[in-house]
Short mmCIF file of C-alpha atoms in Angstrom, two decimals:
data_model
loop_
_atom_site.label_atom_id
_atom_site.label_comp_id
_atom_site.label_asym_id
_atom_site.label_seq_id
_atom_site.Cartn_x
_atom_site.Cartn_y
_atom_site.Cartn_z
CA GLU M 11 0.00 0.00 0.00
CA ALA M 12 1.34 3.40 -1.02
CA GLN M 13 1.75 5.46 2.10
CA VAL M 14 3.66 7.92 4.24
CA THR M 15 4.46 6.64 7.72
CA GLN M 16 5.53 8.58 10.78
CA ASN M 17 6.87 7.43 14.10
CA PRO M 18 6.10 7.88 16.86
CA ARG M 19 2.44 8.86 16.59
CA TYR M 20 2.43 10.34 20.09
CA LEU M 21 5.32 11.65 22.14
CA ILE M 22 5.56 13.44 25.46
CA THR M 23 8.98 14.76 26.34
CA VAL M 24 10.69 17.39 28.45
CA THR M 25 12.38 20.62 27.50
CA GLY M 26 15.87 20.15 26.11
CA LYS M 27 15.75 16.42 25.46
CA LYS M 28 16.71 15.78 21.85
CA LEU M 29 14.20 13.84 19.79
CA THR M 30 13.71 12.61 16.25
CA VAL M 31 10.45 12.00 14.43
CA THR M 32 10.89 9.64 11.53
CA CYS M 33 9.10 9.85 8.20
CA SER M 34 9.20 7.31 5.42
CA GLN M 35 7.42 7.00 2.07
CA ASN M 36 7.25 3.98 -0.23
CA MET M 37 6.19 5.79 -3.41
CA ASN M 38 9.66 6.76 -4.68
CA HIS M 39 8.68 10.40 -4.32
CA GLU M 40 11.29 13.09 -4.87
CA TYR M 41 9.76 15.80 -2.71
CA MET M 42 9.19 15.54 1.02
CA SER M 43 8.13 18.11 3.57
CA TRP M 44 7.37 18.66 7.24
CA TYR M 45 4.49 20.74 8.59
CA ARG M 46 3.23 21.68 11.99
CA GLN M 47 -0.43 22.24 12.69
CA ASP M 48 -1.62 24.51 15.46
CA PRO M 49 -5.17 25.64 16.32
CA GLY M 50 -6.34 28.44 14.06
CA LEU M 51 -3.10 28.54 12.08
CA GLY M 52 -3.57 25.76 9.57
CA LEU M 53 -0.47 23.88 8.49
CA ARG M 54 2.83 25.71 8.36
CA GLN M 55 5.79 24.38 6.44
CA ILE M 56 8.92 23.71 8.50
CA TYR M 57 11.37 22.26 5.98
CA TYR M 58 11.16 20.65 2.60
CA SER M 59 13.42 18.54 0.44
CA MET M 60 13.44 18.43 -3.34
CA ASN M 61 15.61 15.32 -3.49
CA VAL M 62 18.34 13.43 -1.71
CA GLU M 63 20.79 15.78 0.02
CA VAL M 64 18.72 18.83 -0.97
CA THR M 65 16.80 20.55 1.80
CA ASP M 66 15.48 24.03 2.34
CA LYS M 67 13.70 26.08 4.97
CA GLY M 68 9.98 26.58 5.00
CA ASP M 69 8.18 29.31 6.90
CA VAL M 70 8.90 28.14 10.47
CA PRO M 71 12.29 26.36 10.51
CA GLU M 72 13.63 27.72 13.81
CA GLY M 73 14.38 24.98 16.32
CA TYR M 74 14.23 22.16 13.78
CA LYS M 75 16.68 20.23 11.63
CA VAL M 76 16.14 17.74 8.86
CA SER M 77 18.23 15.42 6.74
CA ARG M 78 17.62 13.57 3.49
CA LYS M 79 20.25 10.89 3.14
CA GLU M 80 17.92 8.47 1.38
CA LYS M 81 15.04 9.15 -0.94
CA ARG M 82 12.46 7.39 1.20
CA ASN M 83 13.32 8.91 4.60
CA PHE M 84 13.07 12.46 5.90
CA PRO M 85 13.51 12.65 9.68
CA LEU M 86 12.67 15.76 11.70
CA ILE M 87 15.09 16.52 14.51
CA LEU M 88 14.48 18.73 17.51
CA GLU M 89 17.88 19.25 19.12
CA SER M 90 16.54 21.05 22.18
CA PRO M 91 12.75 20.97 22.24
CA SER M 92 10.84 23.77 23.94
CA PRO M 93 7.18 24.01 24.99
CA ASN M 94 6.34 26.22 21.99
CA GLN M 95 7.12 23.22 19.78
CA THR M 96 4.18 21.36 21.24
CA SER M 97 2.13 20.71 18.13
CA LEU M 98 0.75 18.21 15.65
CA TYR M 99 3.36 17.38 13.01
CA PHE M 100 2.75 16.03 9.53
CA CYS M 101 5.18 14.66 7.01
CA ALA M 102 4.19 14.75 3.35
CA SER M 103 5.61 13.65 0.03
CA SER M 104 5.03 14.53 -3.60
CA SER M 105 6.05 12.72 -6.75
CA SER M 106 8.28 15.47 -8.07
CA SER M 107 9.59 18.91 -7.28
CA SER M 108 7.28 20.49 -9.80
CA SER M 109 4.81 22.76 -8.08
CA TYR M 110 1.98 21.08 -10.03
CA ASN M 111 1.68 18.16 -7.68
CA GLU M 112 -0.44 17.40 -4.68
CA GLN M 113 1.12 16.07 -1.49
CA PHE M 114 0.42 12.83 0.32
CA PHE M 115 0.37 13.15 4.07
CA GLY M 116 1.30 10.86 6.90
CA PRO M 117 -1.04 10.25 9.86
CA GLY M 118 0.57 12.86 12.09
CA THR M 119 2.69 12.93 15.26
CA ARG M 120 1.31 14.60 18.36
CA LEU M 121 4.23 16.09 20.29
CA THR M 122 3.97 17.54 23.78
CA VAL M 123 6.99 19.28 25.30
CA LEU M 124 6.73 19.86 29.05
CA GLY A 10 -8.71 11.38 17.38
CA GLU A 11 -6.44 14.37 16.80
CA SER A 12 -7.98 17.77 17.22
CA VAL A 13 -7.21 20.00 14.28
CA GLY A 14 -8.25 23.26 15.79
CA LEU A 15 -10.72 24.94 18.11
CA HIS A 16 -11.00 28.30 16.38
CA LEU A 17 -11.92 27.41 12.83
CA PRO A 18 -14.70 29.02 10.82
CA THR A 19 -17.54 26.54 10.67
CA LEU A 20 -20.03 25.86 7.92
CA SER A 21 -23.10 23.86 8.86
CA VAL A 22 -25.25 22.44 6.05
CA GLN A 23 -28.15 20.04 5.72
CA GLU A 24 -27.49 16.70 4.12
CA GLY A 25 -28.25 16.92 0.41
CA ASP A 26 -27.62 20.66 0.17
CA ASN A 27 -24.70 22.17 -1.68
CA SER A 28 -21.73 23.53 0.27
CA ILE A 29 -19.44 26.37 -0.66
CA ILE A 30 -16.16 26.87 1.17
CA ASN A 31 -14.13 29.97 0.46
CA CYS A 32 -10.46 30.77 0.72
CA ALA A 33 -8.35 33.86 0.15
CA TYR A 34 -4.80 33.05 -0.92
CA SER A 35 -1.81 35.22 -0.33
CA ASN A 36 0.77 34.94 -3.10
CA SER A 37 -0.07 36.26 -6.55
CA ALA A 38 2.86 34.19 -7.92
CA SER A 39 1.35 30.88 -6.80
CA ASP A 40 0.66 28.70 -9.81
CA TYR A 41 -1.14 25.69 -8.41
CA PHE A 42 -3.93 25.40 -5.88
CA ILE A 43 -5.22 22.41 -4.02
CA TRP A 44 -8.09 21.63 -1.70
CA TYR A 45 -7.43 19.10 1.04
CA LYS A 46 -9.86 17.38 3.36
CA GLN A 47 -8.81 16.47 6.89
CA GLU A 48 -10.86 14.06 8.96
CA SER A 49 -10.37 13.69 12.67
CA GLY A 50 -7.21 11.76 13.50
CA LYS A 51 -5.87 11.76 9.95
CA GLY A 52 -3.58 13.73 7.72
CA PRO A 53 -4.94 15.99 4.97
CA GLN A 54 -6.15 14.22 1.86
CA PHE A 55 -6.21 15.59 -1.68
CA ILE A 56 -9.64 16.47 -3.09
CA ILE A 57 -9.15 18.57 -6.19
CA ASP A 58 -6.63 20.91 -7.75
CA ILE A 59 -6.49 23.73 -10.26
CA ARG A 60 -3.67 25.44 -12.12
CA SER A 61 -3.38 29.19 -12.27
CA ASN A 62 -4.21 29.26 -15.99
CA MET A 63 -7.71 27.90 -15.30
CA ASP A 64 -10.69 29.40 -13.53
CA LYS A 65 -12.81 26.30 -12.97
CA ARG A 66 -12.29 22.60 -12.58
CA GLN A 67 -14.81 19.90 -11.83
CA GLY A 68 -14.45 16.56 -10.16
CA GLN A 69 -16.91 14.07 -8.82
CA ARG A 70 -19.36 16.16 -6.76
CA VAL A 71 -16.72 18.85 -6.25
CA THR A 72 -15.87 21.99 -8.19
CA VAL A 73 -13.06 24.43 -7.59
CA LEU A 74 -13.27 28.04 -8.77
CA LEU A 75 -10.28 30.33 -9.00
CA ASN A 76 -10.48 34.11 -9.23
CA LYS A 77 -6.95 35.45 -9.63
CA THR A 78 -8.09 39.06 -9.76
CA VAL A 79 -9.11 39.00 -6.13
CA LYS A 80 -6.95 36.01 -5.10
CA HIS A 81 -9.93 33.92 -4.15
CA LEU A 82 -10.51 30.19 -4.29
CA SER A 83 -13.70 28.31 -3.57
CA LEU A 84 -14.71 24.68 -3.19
CA GLN A 85 -18.22 23.64 -4.04
CA ILE A 86 -19.53 20.29 -2.86
CA ALA A 87 -22.73 19.10 -4.45
CA ALA A 88 -25.31 17.06 -2.53
CA THR A 89 -23.30 17.17 0.68
CA GLN A 90 -23.21 13.93 2.63
CA PRO A 91 -22.42 13.15 6.29
CA GLY A 92 -19.11 11.68 5.16
CA ASP A 93 -18.12 15.12 3.91
CA SER A 94 -17.93 16.39 7.49
CA ALA A 95 -14.30 17.38 8.00
CA VAL A 96 -11.94 20.33 7.99
CA TYR A 97 -11.13 21.68 4.53
CA PHE A 98 -7.92 23.48 3.69
CA CYS A 99 -6.94 25.38 0.61
CA ALA A 100 -3.26 25.35 -0.27
CA GLU A 101 -1.17 27.24 -2.80
CA ASN A 102 2.07 26.05 -4.34
CA GLY A 103 4.61 28.55 -5.57
CA ALA A 104 7.68 27.57 -7.56
CA LEU A 105 10.82 28.49 -5.70
CA GLY A 106 14.42 27.75 -6.60
CA GLY A 107 13.82 24.49 -8.47
CA GLY A 108 11.26 23.24 -6.00
CA PHE A 109 8.14 24.68 -4.48
CA LYS A 110 6.75 25.94 -1.22
CA THR A 111 3.25 25.36 0.02
CA ILE A 112 1.11 27.76 2.02
CA PHE A 113 -2.05 26.48 3.67
CA GLY A 114 -5.10 28.46 4.64
CA ALA A 115 -6.38 28.25 8.20
CA GLY A 116 -9.15 25.81 7.31
CA THR A 117 -12.94 25.63 7.48
CA ARG A 118 -14.84 23.02 9.43
CA LEU A 119 -17.80 21.57 7.53
CA PHE A 120 -20.54 20.03 9.59
CA VAL A 121 -23.25 18.10 7.79
CA LYS A 122 -26.57 17.64 9.54
CA ALA A 123 -28.44 14.46 8.74
#
């Protein structure tokens, strides 16, 4: 089944404890992206990647890192999480880097930083 | 399931009626627009898209209208069903440096009364 998977689905952590949220897609998609979703703000793009070893900042990149060492994986790293990073996070992928493509989303990761 | 927001505009319609959801987009350089549907506990799911060189596109029970003059997008759902109850997001893709960035609207919650 073609899908985007994220792990973990739920995570409660404490301020300053490094964490990684994994994202994987099995559709051989070139483009991958991370979003956070907060009440009343819709989804905001954190980082995106047009292909392996190519990443770029979205609208809210502060406090996050990403890497794209393999085409299928795009982990989101929070080196020192803070309470304002408590949010619902979505990973998405798209078949190519052309802007004329919809994105396929993972099921989401609910992160709480205490 | 995951809560997607407590402060969303809400549209309440009777089953069988038509629904119209509106969206104002922000970037006049955006060249591709997408409507996504998000059900509770899930990631956004593609519904319909439209390129900037079109003003109308129809799918099964859904129609998207684009007015570039006033930067307005609308989603029309014909014969709305209970299964259409969800949060709907418009999104705009803008080509940027070989890839693209995506901006989402804040979302509208559609509630269908049986």
